[in-house]
Short mmCIF file of C-alpha atoms in Angstrom, two decimals:
data_model
loop_
_atom_site.label_atom_id
_atom_site.label_comp_id
_atom_site.label_asym_id
_atom_site.label_seq_id
_atom_site.Cartn_x
_atom_site.Cartn_y
_atom_site.Cartn_z
CA MET A 1 -30.40 -11.82 -60.27
CA ILE A 2 -29.02 -9.32 -62.51
CA GLU A 3 -25.86 -8.98 -64.41
CA VAL A 4 -24.61 -5.96 -64.72
CA VAL A 5 -21.21 -4.43 -67.01
CA LEU A 6 -18.76 -2.36 -65.73
CA ASN A 7 -16.37 -0.50 -67.66
CA ASP A 8 -13.49 2.03 -67.15
CA ARG A 9 -12.85 2.57 -70.68
CA LEU A 10 -9.06 2.24 -69.60
CA GLY A 11 -9.10 -1.45 -70.15
CA LYS A 12 -10.94 -2.86 -67.19
CA LYS A 13 -14.60 -4.10 -68.27
CA VAL A 14 -15.90 -6.33 -65.49
CA LYS A 15 -19.03 -8.04 -65.28
CA VAL A 16 -20.84 -8.65 -62.25
CA LYS A 17 -23.69 -10.56 -60.90
CA CYS A 18 -25.90 -8.91 -58.07
CA ASN A 19 -29.15 -9.02 -56.61
CA GLU A 20 -31.36 -6.67 -57.92
CA ASP A 21 -31.46 -5.20 -54.06
CA ASP A 22 -28.39 -4.64 -53.47
CA THR A 23 -26.86 -1.92 -52.42
CA ILE A 24 -24.24 0.28 -54.83
CA GLY A 25 -21.55 0.05 -51.82
CA ASP A 26 -22.20 -3.37 -52.30
CA LEU A 27 -21.95 -3.19 -55.94
CA LYS A 28 -18.44 -1.49 -55.04
CA LYS A 29 -17.35 -4.44 -52.71
CA LEU A 30 -18.08 -6.89 -55.73
CA VAL A 31 -16.47 -4.75 -58.26
CA ALA A 32 -13.25 -4.56 -55.77
CA ALA A 33 -13.13 -7.86 -55.30
CA GLN A 34 -13.13 -8.45 -59.50
CA THR A 35 -10.73 -5.51 -59.77
CA GLY A 36 -8.31 -5.57 -57.16
CA THR A 37 -8.97 -1.36 -56.98
CA ARG A 38 -9.94 -0.70 -52.98
CA SER A 39 -14.00 -0.41 -52.91
CA GLU A 40 -13.76 3.30 -51.78
CA LYS A 41 -11.53 4.32 -54.35
CA ILE A 42 -14.24 3.02 -56.94
CA ARG A 43 -17.04 5.97 -58.26
CA ILE A 44 -19.75 4.56 -60.40
CA GLN A 45 -21.27 6.78 -62.59
CA LYS A 46 -23.99 7.10 -65.41
CA TRP A 47 -22.93 10.37 -67.52
CA TYR A 48 -22.86 13.30 -65.11
CA ASN A 49 -24.89 10.90 -62.24
CA VAL A 50 -22.60 9.67 -59.49
CA TYR A 51 -24.26 6.94 -57.68
CA LYS A 52 -24.67 6.95 -53.87
CA ASP A 53 -23.65 4.16 -51.84
CA HIS A 54 -26.76 3.60 -50.10
CA ILE A 55 -28.86 3.37 -52.62
CA THR A 56 -30.27 0.02 -54.69
CA LEU A 57 -29.90 -0.85 -57.80
CA LYS A 58 -33.53 -1.27 -58.15
CA ASP A 59 -34.10 1.98 -57.13
CA TYR A 60 -31.65 3.32 -59.87
CA GLU A 61 -33.54 1.35 -62.50
CA ILE A 62 -30.34 -0.63 -63.44
CA HIS A 63 -31.50 -3.72 -65.00
CA ASP A 64 -29.71 -7.07 -66.40
CA GLY A 65 -26.54 -6.00 -68.42
CA MET A 66 -26.88 -2.67 -68.22
CA GLY A 67 -23.77 -0.97 -68.67
CA LEU A 68 -22.53 1.64 -66.19
CA GLU A 69 -19.70 3.76 -65.74
CA LEU A 70 -16.33 2.96 -63.52
CA TYR A 71 -14.23 5.90 -61.98
CA TYR A 72 -11.70 5.71 -59.67
CA ASN A 73 -11.95 8.50 -56.31
CA MET B 13 7.65 25.34 -58.59
CA ALA B 14 5.97 24.42 -55.18
CA ASN B 15 5.00 21.02 -56.43
CA ARG B 16 7.90 20.16 -56.75
CA THR B 17 10.02 17.83 -54.34
CA ASP B 18 13.40 18.83 -52.85
CA PRO B 19 15.72 18.69 -54.93
CA SER B 20 17.88 17.29 -52.11
CA ALA B 21 15.63 14.96 -50.81
CA LYS B 22 16.66 11.02 -51.23
CA SER B 23 14.41 8.82 -53.08
CA ILE B 24 12.61 6.46 -50.91
CA ARG B 25 12.17 3.37 -51.01
CA GLY B 26 13.29 3.39 -55.22
CA THR B 27 11.03 6.42 -56.50
CA ASN B 28 10.29 10.14 -55.45
CA PRO B 29 8.96 10.37 -51.77
CA GLN B 30 5.85 12.37 -52.99
CA ASN B 31 4.89 9.12 -55.18
CA LEU B 32 4.00 7.01 -52.00
CA VAL B 33 1.11 8.69 -52.19
CA GLU B 34 -0.74 7.65 -54.97
CA LYS B 35 -1.60 9.83 -58.09
CA ILE B 36 -5.54 10.62 -57.47
CA VAL B 37 -5.32 11.20 -54.08
CA ARG B 38 -2.06 13.65 -55.05
CA THR B 39 -3.75 15.26 -57.61
CA LYS B 40 -6.71 16.19 -54.78
CA ILE B 41 -4.26 16.96 -52.54
CA TYR B 42 -2.34 19.93 -55.09
CA GLN B 43 -5.39 21.36 -55.89
CA ASN B 44 -6.65 22.01 -52.06
CA THR B 45 -6.87 25.52 -50.71
CA TYR B 46 -5.49 24.35 -47.44
CA TRP B 47 -2.13 23.63 -49.22
CA LYS B 48 -1.90 26.15 -51.38
CA GLU B 49 -2.43 28.59 -49.40
CA GLN B 50 -0.98 26.90 -45.90
CA CYS B 51 1.38 25.45 -47.40
CA PHE B 52 3.43 26.75 -49.71
CA GLY B 53 6.97 27.60 -48.63
CA LEU B 54 6.67 25.46 -45.20
CA THR B 55 9.91 24.51 -43.65
CA ALA B 56 10.83 22.24 -40.71
CA GLU B 57 10.30 24.88 -38.41
CA THR B 58 7.37 26.39 -39.31
CA LEU B 59 5.60 22.81 -40.20
CA VAL B 60 5.49 22.38 -36.39
CA ASP B 61 3.79 25.52 -35.93
CA LYS B 62 0.88 24.44 -38.55
CA ALA B 63 1.00 20.60 -37.33
CA MET B 64 0.03 22.20 -34.20
CA GLU B 65 -2.97 22.98 -35.11
CA LEU B 66 -4.16 20.31 -36.43
CA ASP B 67 -7.40 18.90 -34.51
CA HIS B 68 -8.35 15.84 -36.72
CA ILE B 69 -7.17 12.71 -38.87
CA GLY B 70 -8.61 11.54 -41.99
CA GLY B 71 -8.48 10.66 -45.29
CA THR B 72 -10.27 12.31 -47.93
CA PHE B 73 -14.03 12.83 -47.76
CA GLY B 74 -16.85 13.95 -49.18
CA GLY B 75 -18.51 13.11 -52.45
CA ASN B 76 -14.94 15.31 -54.13
CA ARG B 77 -12.81 13.42 -52.23
CA LYS B 78 -11.61 16.48 -50.79
CA PRO B 79 -7.99 15.99 -48.06
CA THR B 80 -8.27 16.84 -44.51
CA PRO B 81 -5.19 19.12 -43.49
CA PHE B 82 -3.32 15.98 -41.69
CA MET B 83 -2.97 14.82 -45.07
CA CYS B 84 -2.03 17.86 -46.84
CA LEU B 85 0.80 17.96 -43.84
CA VAL B 86 1.76 14.67 -44.80
CA MET B 87 2.39 15.44 -48.10
CA LYS B 88 3.91 18.48 -46.99
CA MET B 89 6.57 15.89 -45.08
CA LEU B 90 7.11 14.09 -47.79
CA GLN B 91 8.41 17.06 -49.92
CA ILE B 92 10.43 18.59 -47.32
CA GLN B 93 12.04 15.39 -46.15
CA PRO B 94 12.88 16.52 -42.37
CA GLU B 95 15.62 14.85 -40.56
CA LYS B 96 15.39 11.79 -38.82
CA GLU B 97 15.68 13.71 -35.38
CA ILE B 98 13.07 15.92 -36.48
CA VAL B 99 10.97 13.33 -36.79
CA ILE B 100 11.46 11.75 -33.60
CA GLU B 101 11.31 14.78 -31.74
CA PHE B 102 7.90 14.99 -33.00
CA ILE B 103 6.97 11.28 -32.01
CA LYS B 104 8.46 12.01 -28.58
CA ASN B 105 6.49 15.26 -27.64
CA ASP B 106 3.75 14.88 -25.41
CA ASP B 107 1.98 18.21 -25.54
CA TYR B 108 0.31 18.03 -29.01
CA LYS B 109 -0.81 14.60 -29.91
CA TYR B 110 -1.67 15.28 -33.46
CA VAL B 111 1.74 16.29 -33.68
CA ARG B 112 2.70 12.98 -32.78
CA ILE B 113 0.52 11.03 -34.76
CA LEU B 114 1.52 13.46 -37.41
CA GLY B 115 5.14 11.80 -36.73
CA ALA B 116 4.46 8.58 -36.68
CA PHE B 117 2.67 8.20 -39.44
CA TYR B 118 5.37 9.87 -41.64
CA LEU B 119 7.45 7.52 -39.76
CA ARG B 120 5.79 4.87 -40.76
CA LEU B 121 5.88 5.46 -44.46
CA THR B 122 9.50 6.80 -44.69
CA GLY B 123 11.36 4.58 -41.89
CA THR B 124 13.34 1.18 -41.59
CA ASP B 125 11.65 -1.52 -40.67
CA THR B 126 13.44 -1.66 -37.61
CA ASP B 127 13.18 2.16 -36.51
CA VAL B 128 9.38 1.87 -37.31
CA TYR B 129 8.62 -0.70 -34.60
CA GLN B 130 11.35 0.71 -32.31
CA TYR B 131 9.38 4.64 -32.09
CA LEU B 132 5.89 3.66 -32.55
CA GLU B 133 6.05 0.80 -29.91
CA PRO B 134 6.24 3.10 -27.30
CA LEU B 135 3.49 5.14 -28.91
CA TYR B 136 1.05 2.25 -27.71
CA ASN B 137 0.88 3.61 -23.85
CA ASP B 138 -0.91 6.61 -24.89
CA TYR B 139 -4.41 6.35 -24.46
CA ARG B 140 -6.02 9.92 -25.40
CA LYS B 141 -8.45 10.22 -27.25
CA LEU B 142 -8.51 11.54 -31.24
CA ARG B 143 -10.56 12.80 -33.82
CA ARG B 144 -11.10 11.38 -36.65
CA LYS B 145 -12.77 12.23 -40.34
CA LEU B 146 -14.77 9.50 -41.96
CA PRO B 147 -15.01 9.48 -45.63
CA ASP B 148 -18.60 10.43 -45.18
CA GLY B 149 -17.43 13.78 -43.53
CA ASN B 150 -18.75 12.82 -40.02
CA PHE B 151 -16.19 12.60 -37.07
CA THR B 152 -15.92 9.80 -35.11
CA LEU B 153 -13.86 9.09 -31.70
CA THR B 154 -10.73 6.98 -31.67
CA HIS B 155 -7.45 6.74 -29.57
CA VAL B 156 -3.58 7.15 -30.15
CA ASP B 157 -3.00 3.63 -29.27
CA GLU B 158 -5.72 2.28 -31.76
CA VAL B 159 -3.96 4.54 -34.57
CA ILE B 160 -0.92 3.07 -33.87
CA ASP B 161 -2.36 -0.52 -33.95
CA GLU B 162 -3.80 -0.19 -37.44
CA LEU B 163 -0.48 1.59 -38.56
CA LEU B 164 1.46 -0.94 -37.71
CA THR B 165 -0.67 -4.24 -38.36
CA LYS B 166 -2.57 -3.04 -41.84
CA ASP B 167 -1.38 -1.74 -44.56
CA TYR B 168 -3.46 1.40 -45.84
CA SER B 169 -4.51 4.15 -43.88
CA CYS B 170 -5.65 7.91 -44.07
CA ASP B 171 -6.32 7.20 -48.04
CA ILE B 172 -2.43 6.14 -48.43
CA ALA B 173 -1.26 2.59 -48.67
CA MET B 174 1.70 2.17 -46.22
CA PRO B 175 4.50 0.57 -47.21
CA ARG B 176 5.14 -3.05 -46.41
CA ILE B 177 7.29 -3.52 -42.96
CA LYS B 178 8.33 -6.95 -41.62
CA LYS B 179 7.02 -8.95 -39.53
CA ARG B 180 7.75 -8.53 -35.60
CA TRP B 181 8.92 -11.56 -35.24
CA THR B 182 10.93 -11.89 -38.42
CA LEU B 183 12.77 -9.22 -36.71
CA GLU B 184 13.13 -10.56 -33.19
CA ALA B 185 14.30 -13.83 -34.71
CA THR B 186 17.36 -11.83 -36.98
CA GLY B 187 18.00 -10.05 -33.64
CA SER B 188 17.64 -6.69 -34.46
CA LEU B 189 14.71 -6.24 -32.25
CA GLU B 190 13.93 -7.29 -28.82
CA LEU B 191 10.80 -8.92 -27.26
CA ARG B 192 8.71 -7.27 -26.53
CA LYS B 193 7.46 -6.25 -23.28
CA SER B 194 3.88 -4.64 -22.61
CA ALA B 195 3.48 -2.10 -19.97
CA LEU B 196 0.67 -4.42 -18.80
CA GLU B 197 2.54 -7.50 -18.60
CA GLU B 198 2.70 -7.60 -14.98
CA ASP B 199 -1.12 -7.61 -14.61
CA PHE B 200 -1.13 -10.39 -17.18
CA GLU B 201 1.68 -12.33 -14.94
CA GLU B 202 -0.54 -12.08 -12.17
CA GLU B 203 -4.04 -13.18 -13.75
CA GLU B 204 -1.89 -15.96 -15.13
CA GLU B 205 0.12 -16.79 -11.54
CA LYS B 206 -3.65 -16.99 -10.16
CA GLU B 207 -5.09 -19.26 -12.26
CA GLU B 208 -2.37 -21.30 -12.25
CA ASN B 209 -2.82 -21.82 -8.30
CA ASP B 210 -6.29 -22.34 -8.96
CA GLN B 211 -5.51 -25.28 -11.42
CA VAL B 212 -4.35 -28.54 -10.04
CA ASP B 213 -1.32 -28.81 -11.99
CA GLY B 214 1.40 -26.99 -13.23
CA MET B 215 0.78 -24.82 -16.43
CA ASP B 216 3.13 -23.60 -19.28
CA GLU B 217 2.82 -19.96 -18.74
CA ASP B 218 5.77 -18.64 -20.95
CA VAL B 219 5.39 -15.62 -22.31
CA HIS B 220 5.57 -16.04 -26.21
CA ASP B 221 5.50 -12.53 -27.42
CA ARG B 222 6.93 -13.92 -30.28
CA ASP B 223 3.70 -14.68 -31.92
CA TYR B 224 1.48 -11.81 -30.93
CA TYR B 225 1.68 -9.90 -34.52
CA HIS B 226 -1.26 -11.49 -36.28
CA GLY B 227 2.17 -13.58 -38.09
CA ARG B 228 2.34 -16.68 -39.05
CA SER B 229 5.21 -17.68 -36.09
CA PRO B 230 6.91 -21.09 -35.42
CA ALA B 231 4.12 -20.82 -32.21
CA ARG B 232 1.75 -21.60 -35.08
CA GLU B 233 3.75 -24.29 -36.74
CA ARG B 234 3.33 -25.83 -33.63
CA GLU B 235 -0.08 -25.57 -33.13
CA ARG B 236 -0.22 -26.84 -36.95
CA ASP B 237 1.65 -29.65 -35.75
CA ARG B 238 -0.26 -30.59 -32.62
CA ARG B 239 -3.28 -30.52 -34.58
CA ARG B 240 -2.43 -33.11 -36.65
CA ASP B 241 -0.80 -35.31 -33.98
CA SER B 242 -4.26 -34.92 -31.95
CA HIS B 243 -5.72 -36.64 -35.11
CA ARG B 244 -3.22 -39.49 -34.64
CA TYR B 245 -4.16 -39.63 -30.92
CA ARG B 246 -8.23 -38.66 -31.13
CA ASP B 247 -11.03 -39.55 -32.64
CA ARG B 248 -12.72 -36.31 -34.52
CA ASP B 249 -15.00 -34.92 -31.72
CA TYR B 250 -11.90 -33.35 -30.17
CA ASP B 251 -10.82 -32.24 -32.70
CA ARG B 252 -13.83 -30.70 -33.64
CA ASP B 253 -13.54 -29.23 -29.82
CA HIS B 254 -10.22 -27.95 -30.30
CA ASP B 255 -11.17 -25.65 -33.43
CA ARG B 256 -14.11 -24.34 -31.70
CA ASP B 257 -12.06 -23.82 -28.56
CA ARG B 258 -9.19 -21.59 -31.12
CA ASP B 259 -11.71 -19.84 -33.05
CA TYR B 260 -13.16 -18.92 -29.26
CA ASP B 261 -10.11 -17.83 -28.09
CA ARG B 262 -9.69 -15.84 -31.13
CA GLU B 263 -12.16 -14.15 -30.82
CA ARG B 264 -12.32 -12.99 -27.20
CA GLY B 265 -10.51 -10.24 -26.01
CA ARG B 266 -8.42 -7.74 -28.54
CA GLY B 267 -4.30 -6.74 -28.86
CA ARG B 268 -2.61 -8.23 -25.78
CA ASP B 269 -5.40 -9.76 -24.59
CA ARG B 270 -6.07 -12.19 -27.66
CA ASP B 271 -2.29 -13.02 -27.94
CA ARG B 272 -2.27 -13.90 -24.24
CA ASP B 273 -5.37 -16.17 -24.85
CA ARG B 274 -3.71 -17.27 -27.20
CA ASP B 275 -0.74 -18.53 -25.23
CA ARG B 276 -3.20 -19.79 -23.46
CA ASP B 277 -4.74 -21.81 -26.19
CA ARG B 278 -1.75 -23.08 -27.31
CA ASP B 279 -1.74 -24.86 -23.75
CA ARG B 280 -5.53 -25.91 -24.27
CA ASP B 281 -5.33 -27.29 -20.97
CA HIS B 282 -6.78 -23.85 -19.77
CA TYR B 283 -9.82 -24.25 -21.58
CA ARG B 284 -10.53 -26.95 -21.21
CA LEU B 285 -10.08 -27.42 -17.65
CA ARG B 286 -12.74 -24.02 -17.24
CA ASP B 287 -15.23 -26.01 -19.55
CA GLU B 288 -14.61 -29.17 -17.55
CA LYS B 289 -15.09 -27.59 -14.27
CA ASP B 290 -18.40 -26.64 -15.77
CA TYR B 291 -19.59 -29.34 -17.38
CA GLY B 292 -17.76 -31.75 -14.80
CA ARG B 293 -16.45 -34.26 -18.15
CA ASP B 294 -13.55 -35.92 -16.37
CA ARG B 295 -12.40 -38.11 -19.16
CA ASP B 296 -11.86 -35.52 -21.17
CA ARG B 297 -9.53 -33.48 -18.86
CA ASP B 298 -7.72 -36.98 -18.51
CA ARG B 299 -7.36 -37.66 -21.68
CA GLU B 300 -6.55 -33.74 -22.85
CA ARG B 301 -3.84 -33.83 -20.04
CA ASP B 302 -2.11 -36.77 -21.65
CA ARG B 303 -2.40 -35.10 -24.71
CA ASP B 304 -0.85 -31.55 -23.65
CA ARG B 305 1.73 -33.28 -21.56
CA ARG B 306 3.03 -35.45 -24.26
CA GLU B 307 2.75 -32.12 -26.91
CA ARG B 308 4.41 -29.88 -24.19
CA ASP B 309 7.26 -32.41 -24.33
CA ARG B 310 7.75 -32.01 -27.80
CA GLY B 311 7.18 -28.53 -27.16
CA ARG B 312 9.47 -28.59 -24.85
CA ARG B 313 12.43 -28.00 -26.72
CA ARG B 314 11.52 -25.50 -27.94
CA SER B 315 10.28 -23.29 -25.08
CA ARG B 316 12.04 -21.20 -22.54
CA SER B 317 11.11 -22.29 -19.17
CA ARG B 318 12.75 -25.53 -18.22
CA SER B 319 12.19 -25.90 -14.56
CA ARG B 320 8.90 -26.36 -15.25
CA SER B 321 8.88 -29.62 -17.07
CA HIS B 322 10.63 -31.70 -14.01
CA SER B 323 7.12 -30.92 -11.73
CA ARG B 324 5.51 -31.62 -15.26
CA ASP B 325 7.00 -34.85 -15.40
CA ARG B 326 6.05 -35.83 -11.93
CA ASP B 327 2.87 -34.31 -12.80
CA GLY B 328 2.03 -37.03 -15.51
CA GLY B 329 3.05 -40.06 -13.68
CA ASP B 330 -0.08 -39.00 -11.39
CA ARG B 331 -1.99 -38.26 -14.05
CA ASP B 332 -1.75 -41.61 -15.61
CA HIS B 333 -3.32 -43.49 -12.38
CA LYS B 334 -6.29 -41.47 -12.63
CA ARG B 335 -7.02 -41.97 -16.33
CA HIS B 336 -7.34 -45.51 -14.99
CA ALA B 337 -9.27 -44.85 -12.52
CA ARG B 338 -11.78 -42.41 -13.68
CA SER B 339 -12.29 -44.04 -17.03
CA ILE B 340 -16.44 -44.35 -16.99
CA SER B 341 -18.26 -41.39 -17.54
CA PRO B 342 -21.23 -40.25 -20.15
CA ARG B 343 -20.64 -40.14 -23.90
CA ARG B 344 -23.62 -38.39 -24.61
CA PRO B 345 -22.13 -34.73 -24.00
CA ASP B 346 -19.90 -35.24 -27.54
CA ARG B 347 -22.87 -36.82 -29.18
CA GLU B 348 -24.75 -33.35 -28.34
CA GLU B 349 -21.78 -31.55 -29.56
CA LEU B 350 -21.23 -33.32 -32.55
CA LYS B 351 -25.02 -32.80 -33.33
CA LYS B 352 -24.30 -29.43 -33.04
CA LYS B 353 -21.63 -29.20 -34.77
CA LYS B 354 -23.43 -31.00 -37.86
CA GLU B 355 -26.36 -28.23 -37.40
CA LYS B 356 -23.84 -25.22 -37.67
CA LYS B 357 -22.35 -26.94 -40.82
CA LYS B 358 -25.80 -27.53 -42.76
CA GLU B 359 -26.58 -23.65 -41.89
CA LYS B 360 -23.20 -22.00 -43.85
CA LYS B 361 -24.68 -24.08 -46.57
CA ASP B 362 -27.57 -22.50 -46.79
CA ASP B 363 -26.04 -19.40 -47.88
CA GLY B 364 -25.86 -20.54 -51.48
CA THR B 365 -22.52 -21.79 -51.83
CA ASP B 366 -23.47 -25.11 -52.66
CA HIS B 367 -25.33 -24.41 -55.92
CA PRO B 368 -25.19 -26.82 -58.25
CA ASP B 369 -24.12 -24.07 -61.35
CA PRO B 370 -20.66 -23.42 -60.25
CA GLU B 371 -20.23 -19.84 -61.19
CA ILE B 372 -23.39 -18.72 -58.97
CA ALA B 373 -21.65 -21.23 -56.20
CA GLU B 374 -18.29 -19.27 -56.85
CA ALA B 375 -20.37 -15.90 -56.85
CA ASN B 376 -22.18 -16.61 -53.55
CA ARG B 377 -18.82 -17.40 -51.42
CA LEU B 378 -17.65 -14.39 -52.68
CA ARG B 379 -20.91 -12.80 -51.45
CA ALA B 380 -20.44 -14.50 -47.78
CA SER B 381 -17.07 -13.80 -47.41
CA LEU B 382 -18.15 -9.77 -48.30
CA GLY B 383 -20.91 -10.43 -46.12
CA LEU B 384 -23.79 -10.04 -48.56
CA LYS B 385 -26.84 -12.72 -49.11
CA PRO B 386 -26.48 -15.24 -51.63
CA LEU B 387 -27.63 -14.62 -55.44
CA LYS B 388 -31.35 -14.78 -55.65
#
């Protein structure tokens, strides 16, 4: 179980607990549940790499405590 | 400039009509080439030509969230605000289904509650196929009535948030709307009559259209009252069976079917009797009938058919006799069901929602609601 921090630099900073083998799509659903936006509207990036929905966190090498950027579609 | 709303346009729901589409999607539409090239300087007449050329519906798609031409045309309609008659013409036209959907969508966004139900419900009878673009860029098959159902029941479609409209039964209660008459109503009535003839005593088969939307109608409260009463009269077993039957009813069938089943469910007798035919639990049936008789007596005040109540009373007397006659039947089936229930409940807890740490339990509950496995 890892905890990921998502920050949109406009005031929304959320910490989400998830498994390593969750996909980015699942992470978006968890974030959507916490922030209140729709999961389809959320975009998770790291610098200019937009993370794709079907790939797991483990494959993206996202570790515990790592920060991701939260953008909206 | 091209993106400004027509100055003579009215404000919708207190704001610039274009603001019905949220900022990010709106910006994407303004930057779209279809919008810039084709939608420049469109009027209501030329808009019809463009609408006839549509061949799919959808929201934004792709990594870039590119809007579909359908969305651009909806935006254009919001910008020029055609008259209500024109929109109704769009909906009434039979030849071009995408024009119809465009009109329906626009009316859902801008029309009053009564108008929305009045003009969109006839479209439930249109079964034509539509092509829908998914967010990943692929196409999928859908139908006109499915889309209309989505417009009327959900609050989000094609990447545009729908304004809230009142539930149908609220409007019926205030008298602004008539009860909904489905095109399939005769078929259902035939089916119900057939069932009634098969069964021993008369059933209450009022068509309660009121709760056919998933709103919390008075009928629901009646169900709740029934549930409460049943606690008083029966032991726990029957309540669990209730829940099971009700859930089963809810899951099976969609739309009209579901409502019909809910109607039947309300007089749970139907279901019970079917079960009993299978398992032969006479004692349950008698108890059930007594209970339903009592409930129906209560519900009779609100129910619409008064004539049936007389026949029911007569039957009630007979039922009492039967109950005393057949008091011995095996209790075992109930115990087995109890066991199954316990196991089912235990299974659910393996989801991780009973984790000692409350935070993790909470997280697991959220995950279970989203359909994800628990945290490791």
